[in-house]
XYZ file of C-alpha atoms in Angstrom:
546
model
C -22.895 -21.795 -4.561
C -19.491 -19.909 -4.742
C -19.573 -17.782 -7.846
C -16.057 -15.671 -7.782
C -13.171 -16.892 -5.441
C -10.282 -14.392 -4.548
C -7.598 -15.477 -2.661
C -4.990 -13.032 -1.433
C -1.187 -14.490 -1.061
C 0.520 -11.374 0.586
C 3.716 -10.741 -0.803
C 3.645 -13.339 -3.080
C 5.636 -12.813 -6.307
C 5.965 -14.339 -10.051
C 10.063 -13.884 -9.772
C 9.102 -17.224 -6.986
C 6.078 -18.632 -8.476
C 6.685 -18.693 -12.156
C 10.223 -20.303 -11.798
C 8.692 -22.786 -9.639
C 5.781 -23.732 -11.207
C 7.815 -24.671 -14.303
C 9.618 -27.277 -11.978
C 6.167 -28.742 -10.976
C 6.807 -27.743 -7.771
C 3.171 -25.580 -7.885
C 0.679 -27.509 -9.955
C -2.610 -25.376 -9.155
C -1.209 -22.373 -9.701
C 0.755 -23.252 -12.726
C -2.513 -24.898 -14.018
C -4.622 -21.763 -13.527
C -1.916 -19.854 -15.115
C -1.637 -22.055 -17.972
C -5.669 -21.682 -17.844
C -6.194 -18.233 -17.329
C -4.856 -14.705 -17.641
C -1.869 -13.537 -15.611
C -0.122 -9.934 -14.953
C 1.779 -7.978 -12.755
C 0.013 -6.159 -10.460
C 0.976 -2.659 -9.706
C 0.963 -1.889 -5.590
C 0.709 1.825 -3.911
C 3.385 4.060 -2.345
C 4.219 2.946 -0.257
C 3.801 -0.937 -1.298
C 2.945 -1.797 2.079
C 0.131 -4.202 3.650
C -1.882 -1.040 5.155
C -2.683 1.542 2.566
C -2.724 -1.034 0.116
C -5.682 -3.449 0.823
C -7.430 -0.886 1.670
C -6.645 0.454 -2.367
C -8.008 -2.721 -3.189
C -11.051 -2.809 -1.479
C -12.389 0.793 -2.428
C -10.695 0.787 -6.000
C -9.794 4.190 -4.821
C -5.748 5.687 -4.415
C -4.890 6.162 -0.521
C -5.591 10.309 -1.153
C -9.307 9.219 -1.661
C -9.556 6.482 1.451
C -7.006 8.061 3.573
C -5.084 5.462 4.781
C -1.322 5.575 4.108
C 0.459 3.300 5.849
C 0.419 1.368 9.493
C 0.322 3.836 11.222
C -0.542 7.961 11.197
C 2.738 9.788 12.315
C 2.739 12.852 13.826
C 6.377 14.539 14.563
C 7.724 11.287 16.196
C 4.257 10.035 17.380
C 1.790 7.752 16.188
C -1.642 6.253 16.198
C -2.453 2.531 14.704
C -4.772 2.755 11.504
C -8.107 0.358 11.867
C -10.586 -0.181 9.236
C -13.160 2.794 10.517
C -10.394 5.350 9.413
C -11.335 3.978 5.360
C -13.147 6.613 3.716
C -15.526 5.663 1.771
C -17.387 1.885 0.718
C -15.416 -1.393 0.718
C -16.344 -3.553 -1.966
C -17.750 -6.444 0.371
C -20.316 -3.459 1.114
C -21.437 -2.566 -2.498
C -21.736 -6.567 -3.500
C -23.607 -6.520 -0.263
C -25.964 -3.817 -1.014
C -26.327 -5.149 -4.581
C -27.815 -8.570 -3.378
C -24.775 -10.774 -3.190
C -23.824 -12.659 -0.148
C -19.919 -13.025 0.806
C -17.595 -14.471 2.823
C -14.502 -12.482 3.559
C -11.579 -14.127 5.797
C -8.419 -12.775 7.255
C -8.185 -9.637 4.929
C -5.856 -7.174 6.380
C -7.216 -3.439 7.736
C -10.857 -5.335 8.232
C -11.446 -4.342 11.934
C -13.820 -3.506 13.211
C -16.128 -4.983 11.076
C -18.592 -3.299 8.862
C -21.823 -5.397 8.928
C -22.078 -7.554 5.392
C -24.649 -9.997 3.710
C -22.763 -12.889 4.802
C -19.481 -12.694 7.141
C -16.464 -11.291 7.787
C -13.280 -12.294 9.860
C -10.603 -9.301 10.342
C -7.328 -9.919 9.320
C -3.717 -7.973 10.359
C -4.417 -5.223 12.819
C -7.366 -6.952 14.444
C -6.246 -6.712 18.298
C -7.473 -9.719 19.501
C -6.586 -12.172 16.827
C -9.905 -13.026 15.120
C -12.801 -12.918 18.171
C -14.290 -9.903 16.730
C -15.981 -11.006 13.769
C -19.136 -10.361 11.862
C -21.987 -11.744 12.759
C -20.434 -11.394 16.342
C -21.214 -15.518 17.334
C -19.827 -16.829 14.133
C -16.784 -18.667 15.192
C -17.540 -19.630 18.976
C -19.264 -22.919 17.802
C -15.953 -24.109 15.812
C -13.402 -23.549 18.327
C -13.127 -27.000 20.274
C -13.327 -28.906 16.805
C -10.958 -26.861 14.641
C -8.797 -25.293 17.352
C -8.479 -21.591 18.522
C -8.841 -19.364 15.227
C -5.711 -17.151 14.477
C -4.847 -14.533 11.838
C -0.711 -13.983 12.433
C 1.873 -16.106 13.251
C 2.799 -17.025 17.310
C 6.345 -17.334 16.680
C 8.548 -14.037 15.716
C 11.531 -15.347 13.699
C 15.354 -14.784 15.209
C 17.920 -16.609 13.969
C 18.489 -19.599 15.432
C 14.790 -20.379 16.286
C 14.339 -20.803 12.345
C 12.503 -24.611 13.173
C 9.929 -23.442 15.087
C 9.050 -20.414 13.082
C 8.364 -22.319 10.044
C 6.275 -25.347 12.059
C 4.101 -21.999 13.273
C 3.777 -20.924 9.691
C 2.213 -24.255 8.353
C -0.011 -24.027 11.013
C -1.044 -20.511 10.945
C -1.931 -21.980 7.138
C -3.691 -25.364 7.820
C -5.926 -23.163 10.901
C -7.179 -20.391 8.613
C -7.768 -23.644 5.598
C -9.218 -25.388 8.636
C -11.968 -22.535 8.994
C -12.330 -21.361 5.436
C -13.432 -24.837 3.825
C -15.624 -25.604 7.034
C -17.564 -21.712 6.965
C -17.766 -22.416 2.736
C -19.429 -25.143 3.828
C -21.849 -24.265 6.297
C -22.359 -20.760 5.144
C -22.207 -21.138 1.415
C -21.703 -17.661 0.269
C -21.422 -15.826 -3.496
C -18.088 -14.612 -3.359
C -15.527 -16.273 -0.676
C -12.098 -13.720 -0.136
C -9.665 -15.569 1.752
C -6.019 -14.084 2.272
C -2.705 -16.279 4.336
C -0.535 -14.027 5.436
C 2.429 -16.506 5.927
C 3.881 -15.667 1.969
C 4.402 -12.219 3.511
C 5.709 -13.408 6.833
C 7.775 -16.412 5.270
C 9.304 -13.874 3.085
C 10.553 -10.942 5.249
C 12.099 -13.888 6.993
C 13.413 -16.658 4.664
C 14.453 -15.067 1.748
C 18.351 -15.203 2.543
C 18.093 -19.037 3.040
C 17.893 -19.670 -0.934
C 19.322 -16.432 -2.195
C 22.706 -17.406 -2.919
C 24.036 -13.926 -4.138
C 22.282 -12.466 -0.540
C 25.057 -11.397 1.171
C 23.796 -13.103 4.612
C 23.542 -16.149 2.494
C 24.956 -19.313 4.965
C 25.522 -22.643 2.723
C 25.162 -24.379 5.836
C 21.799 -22.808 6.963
C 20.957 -23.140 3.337
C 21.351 -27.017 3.104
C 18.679 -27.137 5.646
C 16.283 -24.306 4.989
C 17.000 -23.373 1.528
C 13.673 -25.158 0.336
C 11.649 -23.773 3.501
C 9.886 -20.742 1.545
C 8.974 -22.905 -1.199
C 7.558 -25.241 1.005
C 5.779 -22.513 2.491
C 4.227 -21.595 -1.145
C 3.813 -25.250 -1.819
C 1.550 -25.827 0.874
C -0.527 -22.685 -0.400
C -1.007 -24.145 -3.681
C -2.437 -27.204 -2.230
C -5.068 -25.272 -0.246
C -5.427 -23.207 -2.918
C -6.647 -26.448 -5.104
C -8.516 -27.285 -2.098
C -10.558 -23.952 -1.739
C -11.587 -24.124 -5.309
C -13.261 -27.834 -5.095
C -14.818 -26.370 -1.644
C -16.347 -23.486 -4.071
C -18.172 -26.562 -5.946
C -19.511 -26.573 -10.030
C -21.351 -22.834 -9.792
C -17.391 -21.166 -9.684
C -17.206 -18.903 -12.552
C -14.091 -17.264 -11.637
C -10.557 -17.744 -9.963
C -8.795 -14.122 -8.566
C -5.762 -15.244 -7.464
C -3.560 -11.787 -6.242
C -1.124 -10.057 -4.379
C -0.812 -6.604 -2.757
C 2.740 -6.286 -3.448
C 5.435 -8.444 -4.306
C 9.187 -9.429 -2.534
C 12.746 -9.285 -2.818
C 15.597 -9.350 -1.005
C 16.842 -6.838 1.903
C 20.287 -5.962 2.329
C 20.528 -3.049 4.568
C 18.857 -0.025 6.552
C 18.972 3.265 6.320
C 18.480 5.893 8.802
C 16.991 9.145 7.083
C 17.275 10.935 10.674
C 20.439 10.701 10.736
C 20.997 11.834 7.565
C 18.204 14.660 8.508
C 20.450 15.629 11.324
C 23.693 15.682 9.335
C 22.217 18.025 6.906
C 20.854 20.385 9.149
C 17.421 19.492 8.261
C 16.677 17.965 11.610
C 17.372 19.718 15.042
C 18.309 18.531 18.414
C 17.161 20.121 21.773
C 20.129 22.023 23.974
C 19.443 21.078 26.873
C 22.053 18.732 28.582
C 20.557 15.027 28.891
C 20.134 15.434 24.590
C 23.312 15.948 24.212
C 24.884 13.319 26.267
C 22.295 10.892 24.637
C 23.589 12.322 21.331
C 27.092 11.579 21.774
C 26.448 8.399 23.128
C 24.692 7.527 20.151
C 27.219 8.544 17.867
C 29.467 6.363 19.980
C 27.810 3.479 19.589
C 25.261 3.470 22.643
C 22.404 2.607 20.372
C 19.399 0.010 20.053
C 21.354 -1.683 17.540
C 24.241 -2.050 20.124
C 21.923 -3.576 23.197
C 20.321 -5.859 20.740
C 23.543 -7.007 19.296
C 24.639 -7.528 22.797
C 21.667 -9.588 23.772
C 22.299 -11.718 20.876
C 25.697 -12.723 21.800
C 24.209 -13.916 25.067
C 20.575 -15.583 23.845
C 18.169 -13.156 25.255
C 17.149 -11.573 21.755
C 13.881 -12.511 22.271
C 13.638 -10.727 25.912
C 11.802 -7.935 24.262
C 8.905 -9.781 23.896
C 8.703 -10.458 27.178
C 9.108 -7.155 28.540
C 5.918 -4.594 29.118
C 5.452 -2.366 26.554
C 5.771 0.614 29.200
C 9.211 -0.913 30.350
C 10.732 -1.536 26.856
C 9.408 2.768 26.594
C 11.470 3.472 29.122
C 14.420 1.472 28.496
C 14.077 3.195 24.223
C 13.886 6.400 26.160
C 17.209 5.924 27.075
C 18.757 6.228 24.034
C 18.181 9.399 21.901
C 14.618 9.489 19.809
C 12.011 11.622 18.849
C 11.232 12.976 22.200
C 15.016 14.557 22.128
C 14.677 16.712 18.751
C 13.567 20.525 18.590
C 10.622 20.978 16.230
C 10.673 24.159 16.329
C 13.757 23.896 14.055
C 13.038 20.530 12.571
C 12.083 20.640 8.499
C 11.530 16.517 8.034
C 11.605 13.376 9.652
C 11.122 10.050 8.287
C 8.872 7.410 9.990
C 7.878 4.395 7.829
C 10.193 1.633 6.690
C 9.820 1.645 3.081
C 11.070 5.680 2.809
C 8.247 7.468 3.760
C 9.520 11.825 5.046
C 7.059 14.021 6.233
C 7.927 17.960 6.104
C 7.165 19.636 9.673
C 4.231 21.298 7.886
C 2.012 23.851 9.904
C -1.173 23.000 11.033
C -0.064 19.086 9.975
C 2.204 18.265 12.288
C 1.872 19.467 16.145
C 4.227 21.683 15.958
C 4.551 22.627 12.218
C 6.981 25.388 11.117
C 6.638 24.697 7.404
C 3.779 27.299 5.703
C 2.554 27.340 2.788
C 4.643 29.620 0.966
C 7.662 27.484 2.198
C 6.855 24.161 1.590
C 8.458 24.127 -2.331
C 11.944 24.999 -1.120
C 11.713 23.183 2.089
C 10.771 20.009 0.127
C 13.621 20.514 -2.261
C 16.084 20.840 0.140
C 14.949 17.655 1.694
C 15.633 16.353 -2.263
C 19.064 18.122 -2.541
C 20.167 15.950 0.479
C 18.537 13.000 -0.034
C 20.513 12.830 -4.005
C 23.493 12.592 -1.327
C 22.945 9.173 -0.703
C 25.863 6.393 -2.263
C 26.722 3.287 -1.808
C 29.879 3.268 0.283
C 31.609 0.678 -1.635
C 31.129 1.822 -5.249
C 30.183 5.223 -4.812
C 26.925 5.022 -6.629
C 24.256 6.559 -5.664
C 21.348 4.225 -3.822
C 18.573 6.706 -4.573
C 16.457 5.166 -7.842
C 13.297 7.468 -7.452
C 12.394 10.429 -5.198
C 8.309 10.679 -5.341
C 6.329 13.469 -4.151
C 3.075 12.919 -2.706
C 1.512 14.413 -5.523
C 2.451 11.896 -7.860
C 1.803 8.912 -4.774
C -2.050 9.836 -4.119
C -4.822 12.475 -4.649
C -7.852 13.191 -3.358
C -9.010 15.325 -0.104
C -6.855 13.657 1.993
C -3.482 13.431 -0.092
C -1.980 16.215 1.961
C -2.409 14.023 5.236
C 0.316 11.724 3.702
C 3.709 11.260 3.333
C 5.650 13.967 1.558
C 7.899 11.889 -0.236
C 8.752 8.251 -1.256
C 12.425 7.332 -1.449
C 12.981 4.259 -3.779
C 16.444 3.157 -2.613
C 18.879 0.474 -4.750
C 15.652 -1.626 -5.945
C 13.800 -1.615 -2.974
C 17.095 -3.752 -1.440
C 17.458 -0.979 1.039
C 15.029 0.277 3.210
C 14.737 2.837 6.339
C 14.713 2.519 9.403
C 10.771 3.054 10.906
C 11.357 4.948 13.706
C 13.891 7.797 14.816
C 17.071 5.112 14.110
C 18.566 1.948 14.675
C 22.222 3.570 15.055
C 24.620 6.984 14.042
C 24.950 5.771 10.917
C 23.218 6.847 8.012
C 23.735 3.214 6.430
C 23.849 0.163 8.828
C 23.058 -3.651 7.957
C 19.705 -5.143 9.119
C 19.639 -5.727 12.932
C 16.769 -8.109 12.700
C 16.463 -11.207 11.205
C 14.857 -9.792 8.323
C 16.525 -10.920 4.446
C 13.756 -9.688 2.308
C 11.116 -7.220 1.930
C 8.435 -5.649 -0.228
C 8.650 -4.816 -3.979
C 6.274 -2.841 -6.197
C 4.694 -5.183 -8.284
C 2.236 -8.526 -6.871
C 0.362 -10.795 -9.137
C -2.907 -11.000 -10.770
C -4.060 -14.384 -11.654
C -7.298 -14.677 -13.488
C -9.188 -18.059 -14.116
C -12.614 -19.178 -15.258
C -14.683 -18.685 -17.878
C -14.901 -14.691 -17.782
C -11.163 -14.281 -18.116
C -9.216 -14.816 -21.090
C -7.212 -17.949 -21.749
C -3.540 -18.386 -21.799
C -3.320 -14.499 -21.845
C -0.364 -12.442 -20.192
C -1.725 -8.863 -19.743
C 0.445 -5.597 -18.598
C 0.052 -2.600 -16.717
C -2.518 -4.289 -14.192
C -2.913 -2.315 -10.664
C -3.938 -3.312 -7.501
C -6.387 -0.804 -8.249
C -8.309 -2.460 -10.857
C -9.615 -5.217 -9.138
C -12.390 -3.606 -7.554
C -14.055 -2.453 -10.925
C -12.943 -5.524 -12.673
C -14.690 -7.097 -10.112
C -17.733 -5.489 -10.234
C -17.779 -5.587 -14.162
C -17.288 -9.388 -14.075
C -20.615 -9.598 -11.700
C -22.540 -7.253 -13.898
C -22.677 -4.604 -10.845
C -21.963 -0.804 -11.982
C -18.715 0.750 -11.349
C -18.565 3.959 -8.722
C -18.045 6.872 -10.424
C -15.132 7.832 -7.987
C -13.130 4.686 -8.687
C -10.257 5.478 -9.162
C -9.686 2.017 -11.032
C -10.001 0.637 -14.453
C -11.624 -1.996 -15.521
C -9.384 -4.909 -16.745
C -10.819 -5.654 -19.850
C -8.035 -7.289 -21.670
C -7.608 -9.686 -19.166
C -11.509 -11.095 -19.842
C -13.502 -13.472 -21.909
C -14.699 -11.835 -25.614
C -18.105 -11.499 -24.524
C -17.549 -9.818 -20.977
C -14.934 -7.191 -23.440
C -17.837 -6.623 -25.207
C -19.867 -5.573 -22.705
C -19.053 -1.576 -21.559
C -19.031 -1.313 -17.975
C -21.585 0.722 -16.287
C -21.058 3.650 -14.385
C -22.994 4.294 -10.924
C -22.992 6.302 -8.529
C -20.039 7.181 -6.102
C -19.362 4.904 -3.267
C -19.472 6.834 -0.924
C -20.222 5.804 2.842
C -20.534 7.835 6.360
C -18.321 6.047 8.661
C -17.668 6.594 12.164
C -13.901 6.714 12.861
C -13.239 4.704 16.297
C -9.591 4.870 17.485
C -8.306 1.794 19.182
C -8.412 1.730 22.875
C -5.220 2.158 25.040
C -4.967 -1.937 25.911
C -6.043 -2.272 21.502
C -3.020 -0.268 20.461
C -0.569 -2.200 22.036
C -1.706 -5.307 21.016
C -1.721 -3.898 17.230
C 1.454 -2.857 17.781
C 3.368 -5.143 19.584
C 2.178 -7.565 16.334
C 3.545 -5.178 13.816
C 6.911 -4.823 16.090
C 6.992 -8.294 16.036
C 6.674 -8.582 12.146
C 9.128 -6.546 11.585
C 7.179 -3.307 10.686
C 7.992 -0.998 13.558
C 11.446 -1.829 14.127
């Protein structure tokens, strides 16, 4: 019954999946490649999991939907983003509405639920790992055949426990397969979305292991894991090739995509530091911030402690710890709670170079006005430009966006500032306040790669082209290509194209039709207390939040 298939590999990229599907090593995907149409795919900025599935599902730029990133800072605090916050209709909805039935599984920034003809399963951010679903009984019948469902991985990676991460990853794969052929199967369904996560995961974690110019490359490690990340993409291809034959002889169309792509990670950066250095950031007076400052310049730091815990094998007592403890023990060291906003023109808080101005009636305790906000954002520029690489004196900074050239829409302003692009992506900041009092400091985690700007876009079936290579693709498109390809009208206030080099001559010659905006009342729920730190001890323990 399956008419369109999309399958989201998170992170995946063509620099991994072309070379290797000329060695063989991925059949389905080099076959629907060879088959269909294929592109880059263009991310948001931030290219990050959060604001940009989101993108994809409204065909709309994060200034329109209002969700920029993991979480919603506020001068050194935050709340966790959930799907209510998404301004606006999600495509499931308007197929939904339109008389299609779908099935949509694991797709990130999905809780809670919006009710759909068919189901849905929330993917990353859901707090309790896939028992809230829609309808609300869906997967309680499965569970003692197919196992407990889950949407991340059990195991957070550390060195040393590299085995047991990647066993969790193939399984995290074969239980959401599991699941997805079994619900195709008893709840056939129009379109079927399923995203894996463990591209993403296996990624951020793997990548040094068979990057030999990586500069925490091990030959040693390598003989052993080098092949583990292809592995992990070879045993996506296979259920790849099995989700299509589950989709049975009514499949008219293949999506295969990404919401960003990968690369390696060689260091961090910590833009408060800098902040502080240049004045733009202020400190409190009072005594206890300025012993914790000195300490921290002196090396009493999280990245200390954690480098210390290493040595002796607890590395992984964090996880262990209560959330409120590990607080208190952070509080220890200087962070966000030590610096004086009432002096304070930026902070960064995001790990891919996200800087928020102290802007009044923004932030809580905003200093920036109106009439200020030009300069104050240059300055923040001027010392930014600073940045070099110690060791060839070049600067690291490749592009410095402003938000207006990031997002638009009603709630652009509510985002960050600026984007800093450092050395390709290959560095990145620090999340929170900072991991040391450096401005530049290698990764602390086990962490060797990390996001890049462009995903892929694979098209296949007989409404895409054949054997076509298309460019300047977004993330953004899909939505309205989408739509086009199932006759439906296109919102007026998509913010998307449709892709209509990338389809069959008669679907070109077809002009898409224009409706009217998708726009939705949604009530915004904010996670409970116990919800949040679920949320984010998952995000802390993918690497997201430090």
């Amino acid at each position: 019954m399956t008419k369109l298939l999309i399958i989201g590999l998170d992170g995946a990229t063509f620099d991994l999946i072309k070379p290797w599907s000329a060695e063989g090593k991925l059949p389905t995907l080099a076959k629907l490649m060879q088959d269909g149409v294929t592109g880059n795919l263009e991310s948001t900025l931030p290219p990050v999991t959060s604001p940009a599935w989101p993108t994809f599902m409204t065909g709309k730029n994060p200034g329109k939907h209002g969700v920029f990133d993991f979480i919603r800072p506020r001068a050194g605090t935050f709340d966790m983003v959930n799907a209510s916050q998404i301004k606006g209709k999600l495509l499931w909805g308007i197929l939904s509405e339109a008389g299609y039935s779908v099935g949509v599984l694991n797709v990130p920034i999905t809780y809670p639920p919006r009710p759909v003809n068919g189901y849905l399963i929330p993917g990353l951010l859901s707090p309790d790992q896939g028992k809230t679903v829609y309808p609300a009984d869906l997967l309680k019948s499965y569970e003692a055949e197919l196992g407990r469902y889950r949407l991340t991985p059990n195991v957070q990676y550390k060195p040393g426990n590299e085995d047991e991460f990647i066993a969790d990853l193939h399984d995290l794969i074969d239980t959401q397969l599991r699941y997805a052929l079994r619900l195709m199967t008893d709840h056939p369904t129009d379109v079927v979305m399923l995203h894996f996560l463990a591209t993403d995961n296996g990624s951020h974690a793997l990548w040094r292991f068979m990057d030999k110019t990586h500069p925490r490359h091990d030959p040693a490690l390598a003989a052993k894991y080098g092949d583990a990340l292809q592995k992990v993409y070879q045993h996506l291809d296979a259920a790849v090739a099995k989700v299509q034959a589950a989709a049975g002889a009514e499949l008219k169309a293949t999506v295969i995509m990404s919401d960003h792509g990968f690369g390696p990670l060689h260091r961090t950066i910590n833009l408060n530091i800098l902040f502080l250095e240049k004045g733009l950031m202020r400190l409190k007076r009072n005594l206890s911030t300025q012993v914790r400052w000195l300490a921290f310049r002196n090396g009493l730091t999280p990245a200390t402690a954690y480098k210390i815990l290493s040595k002796l094998g607890l590395q992984n007592i964090t996880a262990k710890v209560s959330r409120k403890a590990r607080n208190e023990m952070v509080g220890k060291f200087l962070s966000f709670e030590d610096v004086d906003w009432s002096q304070t023109i930026a902070y960064s808080m995001g790990h891919v170079g996200q800087i928020y101005l102290n802007v009044q009636g923004r932030e809580p305790h905003g200093i920036i006005t109106p009439d200020r906000y030009a300069a104050a954002r240059q300055q923040v520029i001027d010392a930014l430009n600073t940045l070099t690489d110690p060791a060839t004196g070049k600067s690291l900074v490749d592009r410095i966006i402003p938000r207006e050239e990031a997002a638009h829409g009603p709630y652009a302003d509510q985002g960050a500032d600026l984007h800093l692009i450092l050395d390709g992506y290959k560095t990145i900041a620090f999340p929170l306040f900072a991991t040391e009092g450096r401005v530049l400091t290698p990764q602390i985690r086990g962490d060797s790669g990390c996001h890049r700007l462009h995903g892929i876009f694979i098209g296949q079936g007989q409404v895409f082209a054949q054997g076509a290579t298309i460019d300047g693709a977004r993330l953004i498109d899909l939505a309205p290509t989408i739509l086009h390809i199932l006759g439906q009208p296109v919102p007026e206030d998509m913010d998307g194209r449709v892709l209509s080099e990338a389809l069959s001559a008669e679907l070109r010659a077809k002009s898409a039709q224009v409706g009217a905006a998708a726009a939705a009342s949604q009530t915004q729920v904010d996670f409970t207390a116990e919800e949040q730190a679920e949320v984010e001890e998952r995000l802390r323990a993918l690497g997201y939040l430090g």
